[in-house]
Amino acid sequence: MSARKNGLDRRKAVAQILARRGNALVVTGLGAPTWDVAAAGDNDLNFYTWGGMGCAAMVGLGLALAQPKRRVIVITGDGEMLMAVGSLATIAVKQPRNLAIAVMDNGHYGETGMQATHTQFGVDLAGMAGAAGFRAAATVRTTAQLKTWIPRLYDNGPVFIDIKVTAENAPLVLPPRDGSLLKLRFRQALLGGA
Amino acid sequence: MAAKSTWSEQVHRVLRTQNVRQIGYVPDSGLKRIIELVRADKKMCAVSLTTEEEGIALATGAWLGGERSAVLMQSSGVGNCINMLGMAIECRIPLLMIVTMRGQWAEFNPWQMPMAQATAAVLGAMGVIVQNVEAPDDIAETVAAAGKLAFNTNRAVAVAIAQRAIGTKAFK
């Protein structure tokens, strides 16, 4: 199968999702989703990951359980999510109403030379999330579908959307990368103090 | 005087006293009782994991959100955590791991041996502070000390509970 030509623009999709974030807490998966979220505007309530591949959804769960009154949005990639498919089951069992996961699915490992991921061969991440027991899960292919699903990311969770985006890499927008700094500024913004 | 409490009951009390709320776990027979106690405790949030590394990420998210977390696992599960531990170390997340050892005292299953014998070494290589405990009467005190170390100094600390303390799994 060849690289996907059609698909949504990842930067626009992430910007649209975050345009209505309010005081939501955002966790990013390593690589392009981290750059996408940084490009939409840095925020102390963004926890960018630069490593720990497969952590994003579970960091989101720990945060959602600790902060049940705040919306938690995880924005990650298809490769990162595939590494942590089991966490979909763990999350579904806990049913956090305030957690949403949006996968920017370009069908590739974009940081390492654009090797194909399983989603390019038909592996259905939204189907897996739905089968695990997410309250809502869908694959989003069009701007109209995205428009319909963005409000669902802020509604009763757990919600999962797999957004088919083009495989073109967007320009690098690098947020801070020191782990201690990212942790401290997030906690300070959320909890006050240090 | 009431009957002496078990180490599992004592450790549960320690976790409660230290306000540890999110407890991620992959079961081990040595952890059976403490998992039951945590699941029955309405002030705690027990999270059954599909693989141990999820617990490291869970603890990171919990801390970002202002809650304390602990992760319970068998020594074989430590191997599943290694790369994820890098996040906790890099971010200076306080992490309390409670590890029940296999592959030590009178082990029956040879497949338990390699990871068990490497457990302390790989944790140490990642920068996790390892505190070993051999005697059942010392377990709760060691967990309490490890919790203080983790949460007061933002370090990753693992308590390795010896197989001898728990009892060797009988294959019959």
mmCIF file of C-alpha atoms in Angstrom:
data_model
loop_
_atom_site.group_PDB
_atom_site.id
_atom_site.type_symbol
_atom_site.label_atom_id
_atom_site.label_comp_id
_atom_site.label_asym_id
_atom_site.label_seq_id
_atom_site.Cartn_x
_atom_site.Cartn_y
_atom_site.Cartn_z
ATOM 1 C CA MET A 1 0.000 0.000 0.000
ATOM 2 C CA SER A 2 1.324 3.456 -0.793
ATOM 3 C CA ALA A 3 1.427 6.500 1.430
ATOM 4 C CA ARG A 4 -1.932 8.135 1.899
ATOM 5 C CA LYS A 5 -2.326 11.221 -0.282
ATOM 6 C CA ASN A 6 -5.684 12.359 0.920
ATOM 7 C CA GLY A 7 -6.504 13.036 4.509
ATOM 8 C CA LEU A 8 -6.982 15.938 6.839
ATOM 9 C CA ASP A 9 -4.352 18.549 7.641
ATOM 10 C CA ARG A 10 -2.995 17.554 11.060
ATOM 11 C CA ARG A 11 -2.106 21.057 12.171
ATOM 12 C CA LYS A 12 -5.557 22.376 11.307
ATOM 13 C CA ALA A 13 -7.250 19.411 12.987
ATOM 14 C CA VAL A 14 -5.281 19.858 16.228
ATOM 15 C CA ALA A 15 -5.841 23.621 16.185
ATOM 16 C CA GLN A 16 -9.588 23.061 15.766
ATOM 17 C CA ILE A 17 -9.687 20.552 18.627
ATOM 18 C CA LEU A 18 -7.771 22.870 20.950
ATOM 19 C CA ALA A 19 -9.625 26.037 19.953
ATOM 20 C CA ARG A 20 -12.318 25.099 22.452
ATOM 21 C CA ARG A 21 -10.104 23.636 25.166
ATOM 22 C CA GLY A 22 -10.933 26.217 27.842
ATOM 23 C CA ASN A 23 -9.124 24.974 30.950
ATOM 24 C CA ALA A 24 -8.681 21.436 29.614
ATOM 25 C CA LEU A 25 -5.493 19.515 30.412
ATOM 26 C CA VAL A 26 -3.611 18.235 27.378
ATOM 27 C CA VAL A 27 -1.169 15.321 27.128
ATOM 28 C CA THR A 28 0.744 14.777 23.892
ATOM 29 C CA GLY A 29 2.307 11.660 22.421
ATOM 30 C CA LEU A 30 5.933 11.896 21.335
ATOM 31 C CA GLY A 31 6.888 13.168 17.890
ATOM 32 C CA ALA A 32 4.570 15.003 15.534
ATOM 33 C CA PRO A 33 1.577 15.236 17.918
ATOM 34 C CA THR A 34 3.852 17.080 20.364
ATOM 35 C CA TRP A 35 4.867 19.495 17.592
ATOM 36 C CA ASP A 36 1.220 19.853 16.474
ATOM 37 C CA VAL A 37 0.066 20.843 19.955
ATOM 38 C CA ALA A 38 3.001 23.231 20.374
ATOM 39 C CA ALA A 39 2.130 24.797 17.009
ATOM 40 C CA ALA A 40 -1.421 25.424 18.217
ATOM 41 C CA GLY A 41 0.023 27.565 21.018
ATOM 42 C CA ASP A 42 2.136 26.713 24.031
ATOM 43 C CA ASN A 43 0.232 26.389 27.301
ATOM 44 C CA ASP A 44 1.402 25.526 30.802
ATOM 45 C CA LEU A 45 -1.408 22.960 30.930
ATOM 46 C CA ASN A 46 0.158 20.990 28.069
ATOM 47 C CA PHE A 47 2.234 18.026 29.148
ATOM 48 C CA TYR A 48 4.382 17.245 26.130
ATOM 49 C CA THR A 49 6.075 13.875 26.056
ATOM 50 C CA TRP A 50 9.367 13.476 24.195
ATOM 51 C CA GLY A 51 9.850 9.815 25.073
ATOM 52 C CA GLY A 52 8.247 6.950 26.928
ATOM 53 C CA MET A 53 6.549 5.771 23.753
ATOM 54 C CA GLY A 54 3.172 4.285 24.628
ATOM 55 C CA CYS A 55 2.678 6.416 27.740
ATOM 56 C CA ALA A 56 0.285 9.098 26.509
ATOM 57 C CA ALA A 57 -3.078 7.406 27.042
ATOM 58 C CA MET A 58 -2.138 6.154 30.513
ATOM 59 C CA VAL A 59 -0.712 9.513 31.590
ATOM 60 C CA GLY A 60 -4.099 10.819 30.496
ATOM 61 C CA LEU A 61 -5.886 8.222 32.641
ATOM 62 C CA GLY A 62 -3.861 9.035 35.777
ATOM 63 C CA LEU A 63 -4.541 12.728 35.230
ATOM 64 C CA ALA A 64 -8.240 12.192 34.526
ATOM 65 C CA LEU A 65 -8.665 10.120 37.703
ATOM 66 C CA ALA A 66 -6.829 12.743 39.760
ATOM 67 C CA GLN A 67 -8.782 15.655 38.250
ATOM 68 C CA PRO A 68 -12.313 14.360 37.620
ATOM 69 C CA LYS A 69 -13.715 17.878 37.148
ATOM 70 C CA ARG A 70 -11.281 18.804 34.409
ATOM 71 C CA ARG A 71 -11.379 17.684 30.807
ATOM 72 C CA VAL A 72 -8.281 15.710 29.780
ATOM 73 C CA ILE A 73 -7.418 15.480 26.086
ATOM 74 C CA VAL A 74 -4.697 13.109 24.879
ATOM 75 C CA ILE A 75 -3.360 13.927 21.418
ATOM 76 C CA THR A 76 -1.070 11.245 20.089
ATOM 77 C CA GLY A 77 -0.017 9.353 16.967
ATOM 78 C CA ASP A 78 -0.956 5.990 15.486
ATOM 79 C CA GLY A 79 2.455 4.431 16.195
ATOM 80 C CA GLU A 80 2.397 5.595 19.812
ATOM 81 C CA MET A 81 -1.147 4.333 20.315
ATOM 82 C CA LEU A 82 -0.407 0.967 18.692
ATOM 83 C CA MET A 83 2.375 0.455 21.231
ATOM 84 C CA ALA A 84 -0.173 0.845 24.029
ATOM 85 C CA VAL A 85 -3.252 -0.923 22.693
ATOM 86 C CA GLY A 86 -3.639 -2.652 26.057
ATOM 87 C CA SER A 87 -4.138 0.706 27.733
ATOM 88 C CA LEU A 88 -7.383 1.086 25.759
ATOM 89 C CA ALA A 89 -8.699 -1.877 27.757
ATOM 90 C CA THR A 90 -7.383 -0.467 31.043
ATOM 91 C CA ILE A 91 -9.031 2.894 30.352
ATOM 92 C CA ALA A 92 -12.315 1.362 29.220
ATOM 93 C CA VAL A 93 -12.584 -0.603 32.474
ATOM 94 C CA LYS A 94 -12.183 2.615 34.505
ATOM 95 C CA GLN A 95 -14.641 4.585 32.295
ATOM 96 C CA PRO A 96 -13.252 8.071 33.007
ATOM 97 C CA ARG A 97 -15.981 10.444 31.858
ATOM 98 C CA ASN A 98 -13.520 13.321 31.455
ATOM 99 C CA LEU A 99 -10.979 11.614 29.186
ATOM 100 C CA ALA A 100 -10.745 11.879 25.412
ATOM 101 C CA ILE A 101 -8.084 10.513 23.079
ATOM 102 C CA ALA A 102 -7.486 11.874 19.591
ATOM 103 C CA VAL A 103 -5.036 9.980 17.390
ATOM 104 C CA MET A 104 -3.420 11.831 14.499
ATOM 105 C CA ASP A 105 -3.219 8.811 12.230
ATOM 106 C CA ASN A 106 -0.891 9.306 9.267
ATOM 107 C CA GLY A 107 -0.182 5.596 8.864
ATOM 108 C CA HIS A 108 3.528 6.128 9.422
ATOM 109 C CA TYR A 109 6.301 6.325 11.965
ATOM 110 C CA GLY A 110 7.012 9.927 11.044
ATOM 111 C CA GLU A 111 10.069 10.588 13.214
ATOM 112 C CA THR A 112 12.127 7.623 12.070
ATOM 113 C CA GLY A 113 11.914 7.598 8.289
ATOM 114 C CA MET A 114 8.221 7.225 7.480
ATOM 115 C CA GLN A 115 7.963 3.468 7.854
ATOM 116 C CA ALA A 116 4.413 2.129 7.594
ATOM 117 C CA THR A 117 2.395 1.493 10.749
ATOM 118 C CA HIS A 118 -0.273 -1.190 11.023
ATOM 119 C CA THR A 119 -3.086 1.314 10.516
ATOM 120 C CA GLN A 120 -1.986 1.644 6.908
ATOM 121 C CA PHE A 121 -2.887 -2.003 6.420
ATOM 122 C CA GLY A 122 -6.342 -1.674 7.857
ATOM 123 C CA VAL A 123 -5.806 -2.049 11.604
ATOM 124 C CA ASP A 124 -8.709 -0.118 13.071
ATOM 125 C CA LEU A 125 -7.728 1.739 16.252
ATOM 126 C CA ALA A 126 -11.190 3.226 16.743
ATOM 127 C CA GLY A 127 -12.674 -0.250 16.361
ATOM 128 C CA MET A 128 -10.306 -1.499 19.060
ATOM 129 C CA ALA A 129 -11.241 1.346 21.408
ATOM 130 C CA GLY A 130 -14.932 0.719 20.769
ATOM 131 C CA ALA A 131 -14.554 -3.009 21.332
ATOM 132 C CA ALA A 132 -12.628 -2.325 24.560
ATOM 133 C CA GLY A 133 -15.609 -0.376 25.845
ATOM 134 C CA PHE A 134 -15.021 3.312 25.154
ATOM 135 C CA ARG A 135 -18.319 5.177 25.346
ATOM 136 C CA ALA A 136 -17.780 6.568 21.864
ATOM 137 C CA ALA A 137 -15.184 5.801 19.214
ATOM 138 C CA ALA A 138 -14.919 6.708 15.559
ATOM 139 C CA THR A 139 -12.625 7.088 12.602
ATOM 140 C CA VAL A 140 -12.680 10.632 11.246
ATOM 141 C CA ARG A 141 -11.865 11.131 7.566
ATOM 142 C CA THR A 142 -13.518 14.399 6.538
ATOM 143 C CA THR A 143 -13.748 17.958 7.812
ATOM 144 C CA ALA A 144 -17.484 17.437 8.287
ATOM 145 C CA GLN A 145 -16.875 14.381 10.487
ATOM 146 C CA LEU A 146 -14.244 16.268 12.434
ATOM 147 C CA LYS A 147 -16.683 19.094 13.038
ATOM 148 C CA THR A 148 -19.213 16.598 14.383
ATOM 149 C CA TRP A 149 -16.715 14.810 16.601
ATOM 150 C CA ILE A 150 -14.846 17.730 18.180
ATOM 151 C CA PRO A 151 -17.716 18.516 20.596
ATOM 152 C CA ARG A 152 -17.817 14.818 21.532
ATOM 153 C CA LEU A 153 -14.213 15.098 22.743
ATOM 154 C CA TYR A 154 -15.542 17.504 25.380
ATOM 155 C CA ASP A 155 -18.590 15.403 26.222
ATOM 156 C CA ASN A 156 -19.038 12.220 28.264
ATOM 157 C CA GLY A 157 -16.025 9.961 27.924
ATOM 158 C CA PRO A 158 -14.087 7.942 27.500
ATOM 159 C CA VAL A 159 -14.087 9.072 23.877
ATOM 160 C CA PHE A 160 -11.684 8.011 21.148
ATOM 161 C CA ILE A 161 -11.247 9.354 17.645
ATOM 162 C CA ASP A 162 -8.761 8.234 15.045
ATOM 163 C CA ILE A 163 -8.254 11.110 12.621
ATOM 164 C CA LYS A 164 -6.899 10.144 9.231
ATOM 165 C CA VAL A 165 -4.385 12.862 8.374
ATOM 166 C CA THR A 166 -2.025 13.280 5.430
ATOM 167 C CA ALA A 167 1.438 11.791 5.712
ATOM 168 C CA GLU A 168 3.130 15.098 5.038
ATOM 169 C CA ASN A 169 5.331 16.284 7.863
ATOM 170 C CA ALA A 170 4.505 19.787 9.059
ATOM 171 C CA PRO A 171 7.305 22.210 10.037
ATOM 172 C CA LEU A 172 8.911 21.458 13.402
ATOM 173 C CA VAL A 173 7.568 23.522 16.281
ATOM 174 C CA LEU A 174 9.473 22.433 19.353
ATOM 175 C CA PRO A 175 8.095 23.072 22.852
ATOM 176 C CA PRO A 176 10.257 22.964 25.998
ATOM 177 C CA ARG A 177 11.773 19.523 26.464
ATOM 178 C CA ASP A 178 13.152 19.324 29.984
ATOM 179 C CA GLY A 179 10.937 16.835 31.809
ATOM 180 C CA SER A 180 11.217 18.502 35.215
ATOM 181 C CA LEU A 181 10.306 21.872 33.757
ATOM 182 C CA LEU A 182 7.275 20.471 31.944
ATOM 183 C CA LYS A 183 6.098 18.727 35.106
ATOM 184 C CA LEU A 184 6.637 21.713 37.375
ATOM 185 C CA ARG A 185 4.971 24.288 35.180
ATOM 186 C CA PHE A 186 2.009 21.979 34.613
ATOM 187 C CA ARG A 187 1.565 21.348 38.346
ATOM 188 C CA GLN A 188 2.046 25.004 39.167
ATOM 189 C CA ALA A 189 -0.603 26.054 36.651
ATOM 190 C CA LEU A 190 -3.034 23.371 37.779
ATOM 191 C CA LEU A 191 -2.421 23.110 41.505
ATOM 192 C CA GLY A 192 -0.625 26.321 42.449
ATOM 193 C CA GLY A 193 2.641 26.219 44.397
ATOM 194 C CA ALA A 194 5.083 23.583 43.227
ATOM 195 C CA MET B 1 -5.085 -7.597 72.139
ATOM 196 C CA ALA B 2 -6.245 -8.164 68.585
ATOM 197 C CA ALA B 3 -4.577 -10.722 66.387
ATOM 198 C CA LYS B 4 -1.426 -9.454 64.735
ATOM 199 C CA SER B 5 -2.171 -7.958 61.351
ATOM 200 C CA THR B 6 -0.592 -9.360 58.214
ATOM 201 C CA TRP B 7 2.050 -7.444 56.269
ATOM 202 C CA SER B 8 -0.526 -6.846 53.527
ATOM 203 C CA GLU B 9 -2.854 -5.130 56.000
ATOM 204 C CA GLN B 10 0.043 -3.103 57.376
ATOM 205 C CA VAL B 11 1.153 -1.993 53.899
ATOM 206 C CA HIS B 12 -2.408 -1.024 53.014
ATOM 207 C CA ARG B 13 -2.488 1.159 56.136
ATOM 208 C CA VAL B 14 0.828 2.754 55.194
ATOM 209 C CA LEU B 15 -0.461 3.610 51.716
ATOM 210 C CA ARG B 16 -3.574 5.118 53.300
ATOM 211 C CA THR B 17 -1.606 7.128 55.832
ATOM 212 C CA GLN B 18 0.604 8.517 53.075
ATOM 213 C CA ASN B 19 -2.434 9.492 50.952
ATOM 214 C CA VAL B 20 -1.503 7.185 48.107
ATOM 215 C CA ARG B 21 -4.700 7.029 46.085
ATOM 216 C CA GLN B 22 -4.146 5.532 42.623
ATOM 217 C CA ILE B 23 -2.881 1.985 42.844
ATOM 218 C CA GLY B 24 -1.933 0.378 39.548
ATOM 219 C CA TYR B 25 -1.260 -3.334 39.597
ATOM 220 C CA VAL B 26 -0.603 -6.493 37.667
ATOM 221 C CA PRO B 27 -1.372 -9.340 40.072
ATOM 222 C CA ASP B 28 1.040 -11.679 41.787
ATOM 223 C CA SER B 29 -0.001 -14.342 44.257
ATOM 224 C CA GLY B 30 2.060 -12.514 46.889
ATOM 225 C CA LEU B 31 0.029 -9.363 46.229
ATOM 226 C CA LYS B 32 -3.374 -11.083 46.395
ATOM 227 C CA ARG B 33 -4.413 -9.765 49.797
ATOM 228 C CA ILE B 34 -3.201 -6.220 49.343
ATOM 229 C CA ILE B 35 -4.991 -5.978 45.990
ATOM 230 C CA GLU B 36 -8.206 -7.097 47.729
ATOM 231 C CA LEU B 37 -7.719 -4.456 50.430
ATOM 232 C CA VAL B 38 -7.017 -1.706 47.922
ATOM 233 C CA ARG B 39 -9.998 -2.663 45.765
ATOM 234 C CA ALA B 40 -12.268 -2.614 48.813
ATOM 235 C CA ASP B 41 -11.002 0.795 49.972
ATOM 236 C CA LYS B 42 -13.351 3.542 48.782
ATOM 237 C CA LYS B 43 -10.665 6.180 49.321
ATOM 238 C CA MET B 44 -8.377 4.421 46.886
ATOM 239 C CA CYS B 45 -8.622 3.988 43.151
ATOM 240 C CA ALA B 46 -7.412 0.552 42.062
ATOM 241 C CA VAL B 47 -6.371 0.311 38.417
ATOM 242 C CA SER B 48 -5.877 -3.147 36.962
ATOM 243 C CA LEU B 49 -3.223 -2.875 34.236
ATOM 244 C CA THR B 50 -2.650 -4.982 31.136
ATOM 245 C CA THR B 51 1.120 -4.492 31.475
ATOM 246 C CA GLU B 52 3.238 -3.007 34.243
ATOM 247 C CA GLU B 53 4.593 -0.077 32.238
ATOM 248 C CA GLU B 54 1.077 1.340 32.164
ATOM 249 C CA GLY B 55 1.469 1.833 35.906
ATOM 250 C CA ILE B 56 4.505 4.072 35.453
ATOM 251 C CA ALA B 57 2.552 6.282 33.053
ATOM 252 C CA LEU B 58 -0.474 6.202 35.383
ATOM 253 C CA ALA B 59 1.685 7.390 38.289
ATOM 254 C CA THR B 60 3.048 10.206 36.116
ATOM 255 C CA GLY B 61 -0.455 11.368 35.197
ATOM 256 C CA ALA B 62 -1.627 11.066 38.792
ATOM 257 C CA TRP B 63 1.250 13.227 40.025
ATOM 258 C CA LEU B 64 0.634 15.839 37.333
ATOM 259 C CA GLY B 65 -2.923 15.949 38.651
ATOM 260 C CA GLY B 66 -1.851 16.221 42.282
ATOM 261 C CA GLU B 67 -2.354 12.646 43.449
ATOM 262 C CA ARG B 68 0.032 10.035 44.777
ATOM 263 C CA SER B 69 0.236 6.650 43.148
ATOM 264 C CA ALA B 70 1.890 3.300 43.742
ATOM 265 C CA VAL B 71 2.451 0.412 41.346
ATOM 266 C CA LEU B 72 2.327 -3.222 42.441
ATOM 267 C CA MET B 73 3.902 -5.969 40.387
ATOM 268 C CA GLN B 74 5.850 -9.217 40.348
ATOM 269 C CA SER B 75 9.563 -9.070 39.559
ATOM 270 C CA SER B 76 8.963 -10.326 36.003
ATOM 271 C CA GLY B 77 6.922 -7.166 35.394
ATOM 272 C CA VAL B 78 9.850 -4.912 36.181
ATOM 273 C CA GLY B 79 11.302 -5.789 32.798
ATOM 274 C CA ASN B 80 8.208 -4.406 31.107
ATOM 275 C CA CYS B 81 8.722 -1.019 32.766
ATOM 276 C CA ILE B 82 12.253 -0.106 31.798
ATOM 277 C CA ASN B 83 11.829 2.449 29.018
ATOM 278 C CA MET B 84 8.777 3.982 30.699
ATOM 279 C CA LEU B 85 10.823 4.480 33.867
ATOM 280 C CA GLY B 86 12.902 6.912 31.821
ATOM 281 C CA MET B 87 9.947 9.301 31.830
ATOM 282 C CA ALA B 88 9.535 9.160 35.603
ATOM 283 C CA ILE B 89 13.275 9.713 36.090
ATOM 284 C CA GLU B 90 13.556 12.538 33.540
ATOM 285 C CA CYS B 91 10.515 14.322 34.995
ATOM 286 C CA ARG B 92 11.463 13.604 38.623
ATOM 287 C CA ILE B 93 8.074 12.001 39.251
ATOM 288 C CA PRO B 94 7.786 10.482 42.734
ATOM 289 C CA LEU B 95 7.232 6.813 42.042
ATOM 290 C CA LEU B 96 6.610 4.056 44.556
ATOM 291 C CA MET B 97 6.941 0.525 43.177
ATOM 292 C CA ILE B 98 6.142 -2.509 45.299
ATOM 293 C CA VAL B 99 7.704 -5.568 43.710
ATOM 294 C CA THR B 100 7.174 -9.116 44.941
ATOM 295 C CA MET B 101 10.146 -11.240 43.993
ATOM 296 C CA ARG B 102 10.114 -14.562 42.241
ATOM 297 C CA GLY B 103 13.189 -16.464 41.188
ATOM 298 C CA GLN B 104 14.808 -16.472 44.596
ATOM 299 C CA TRP B 105 14.054 -18.704 47.560
ATOM 300 C CA ALA B 106 13.402 -22.303 46.442
ATOM 301 C CA GLU B 107 11.971 -21.258 43.070
ATOM 302 C CA PHE B 108 10.377 -24.089 41.074
ATOM 303 C CA ASN B 109 9.942 -22.362 37.699
ATOM 304 C CA PRO B 110 13.209 -21.823 35.802
ATOM 305 C CA TRP B 111 11.548 -19.256 33.487
ATOM 306 C CA GLN B 112 11.264 -16.902 36.471
ATOM 307 C CA MET B 113 14.996 -16.892 37.063
ATOM 308 C CA PRO B 114 16.512 -14.530 34.462
ATOM 309 C CA MET B 115 14.278 -11.516 35.095
ATOM 310 C CA ALA B 116 14.212 -12.049 38.856
ATOM 311 C CA GLN B 117 17.988 -12.148 39.076
ATOM 312 C CA ALA B 118 18.246 -9.020 36.900
ATOM 313 C CA THR B 119 15.513 -7.038 38.670
ATOM 314 C CA ALA B 120 17.628 -5.019 41.117
ATOM 315 C CA ALA B 121 20.349 -4.455 38.521
ATOM 316 C CA VAL B 122 18.042 -3.088 35.829
ATOM 317 C CA LEU B 123 16.129 -0.902 38.268
ATOM 318 C CA GLY B 124 19.421 0.447 39.538
ATOM 319 C CA ALA B 125 20.650 1.026 36.003
ATOM 320 C CA MET B 126 17.584 3.195 35.338
ATOM 321 C CA GLY B 127 18.160 5.243 38.459
ATOM 322 C CA VAL B 128 15.449 3.662 40.594
ATOM 323 C CA ILE B 129 16.404 3.342 44.257
ATOM 324 C CA VAL B 130 15.910 -0.269 45.351
ATOM 325 C CA GLN B 131 15.135 -1.217 48.929
ATOM 326 C CA ASN B 132 15.181 -4.931 49.614
ATOM 327 C CA VAL B 133 13.177 -6.461 52.415
ATOM 328 C CA GLU B 134 13.533 -10.045 53.648
ATOM 329 C CA ALA B 135 11.538 -10.285 56.889
ATOM 330 C CA PRO B 136 7.721 -10.047 56.853
ATOM 331 C CA ASP B 137 7.804 -7.858 59.964
ATOM 332 C CA ASP B 138 9.953 -5.288 58.136
ATOM 333 C CA ILE B 139 7.822 -4.947 54.990
ATOM 334 C CA ALA B 140 5.415 -2.217 56.107
ATOM 335 C CA GLU B 141 8.180 -0.154 57.663
ATOM 336 C CA THR B 142 10.221 -0.420 54.474
ATOM 337 C CA VAL B 143 7.263 0.622 52.316
ATOM 338 C CA ALA B 144 6.660 3.570 54.639
ATOM 339 C CA ALA B 145 10.282 4.656 54.361
ATOM 340 C CA ALA B 146 10.259 4.178 50.586
ATOM 341 C CA GLY B 147 7.083 6.225 50.272
ATOM 342 C CA LYS B 148 8.604 9.069 52.270
ATOM 343 C CA LEU B 149 11.723 8.950 50.138
ATOM 344 C CA ALA B 150 9.728 8.930 46.897
ATOM 345 C CA PHE B 151 7.221 11.639 47.760
ATOM 346 C CA ASN B 152 9.516 13.901 49.775
ATOM 347 C CA THR B 153 12.420 13.880 47.330
ATOM 348 C CA ASN B 154 10.687 13.239 43.969
ATOM 349 C CA ARG B 155 12.513 9.982 43.318
ATOM 350 C CA ALA B 156 11.583 6.580 41.961
ATOM 351 C CA VAL B 157 11.841 3.976 44.697
ATOM 352 C CA ALA B 158 11.158 0.248 44.475
ATOM 353 C CA VAL B 159 10.601 -2.024 47.446
ATOM 354 C CA ALA B 160 11.656 -5.543 46.494
ATOM 355 C CA ILE B 161 9.914 -8.014 48.794
ATOM 356 C CA ALA B 162 11.888 -11.243 48.962
ATOM 357 C CA GLN B 163 10.298 -14.494 47.864
ATOM 358 C CA ARG B 164 11.223 -15.975 51.219
ATOM 359 C CA ALA B 165 9.029 -13.416 52.986
ATOM 360 C CA ILE B 166 5.996 -14.220 50.851
ATOM 361 C CA GLY B 167 6.422 -17.948 50.510
ATOM 362 C CA THR B 168 7.385 -19.940 47.475
ATOM 363 C CA LYS B 169 4.612 -20.701 44.982
ATOM 364 C CA ALA B 170 3.664 -24.366 45.171
ATOM 365 C CA PHE B 171 3.012 -26.070 41.838
ATOM 366 C CA LYS B 172 0.489 -28.668 42.955
#
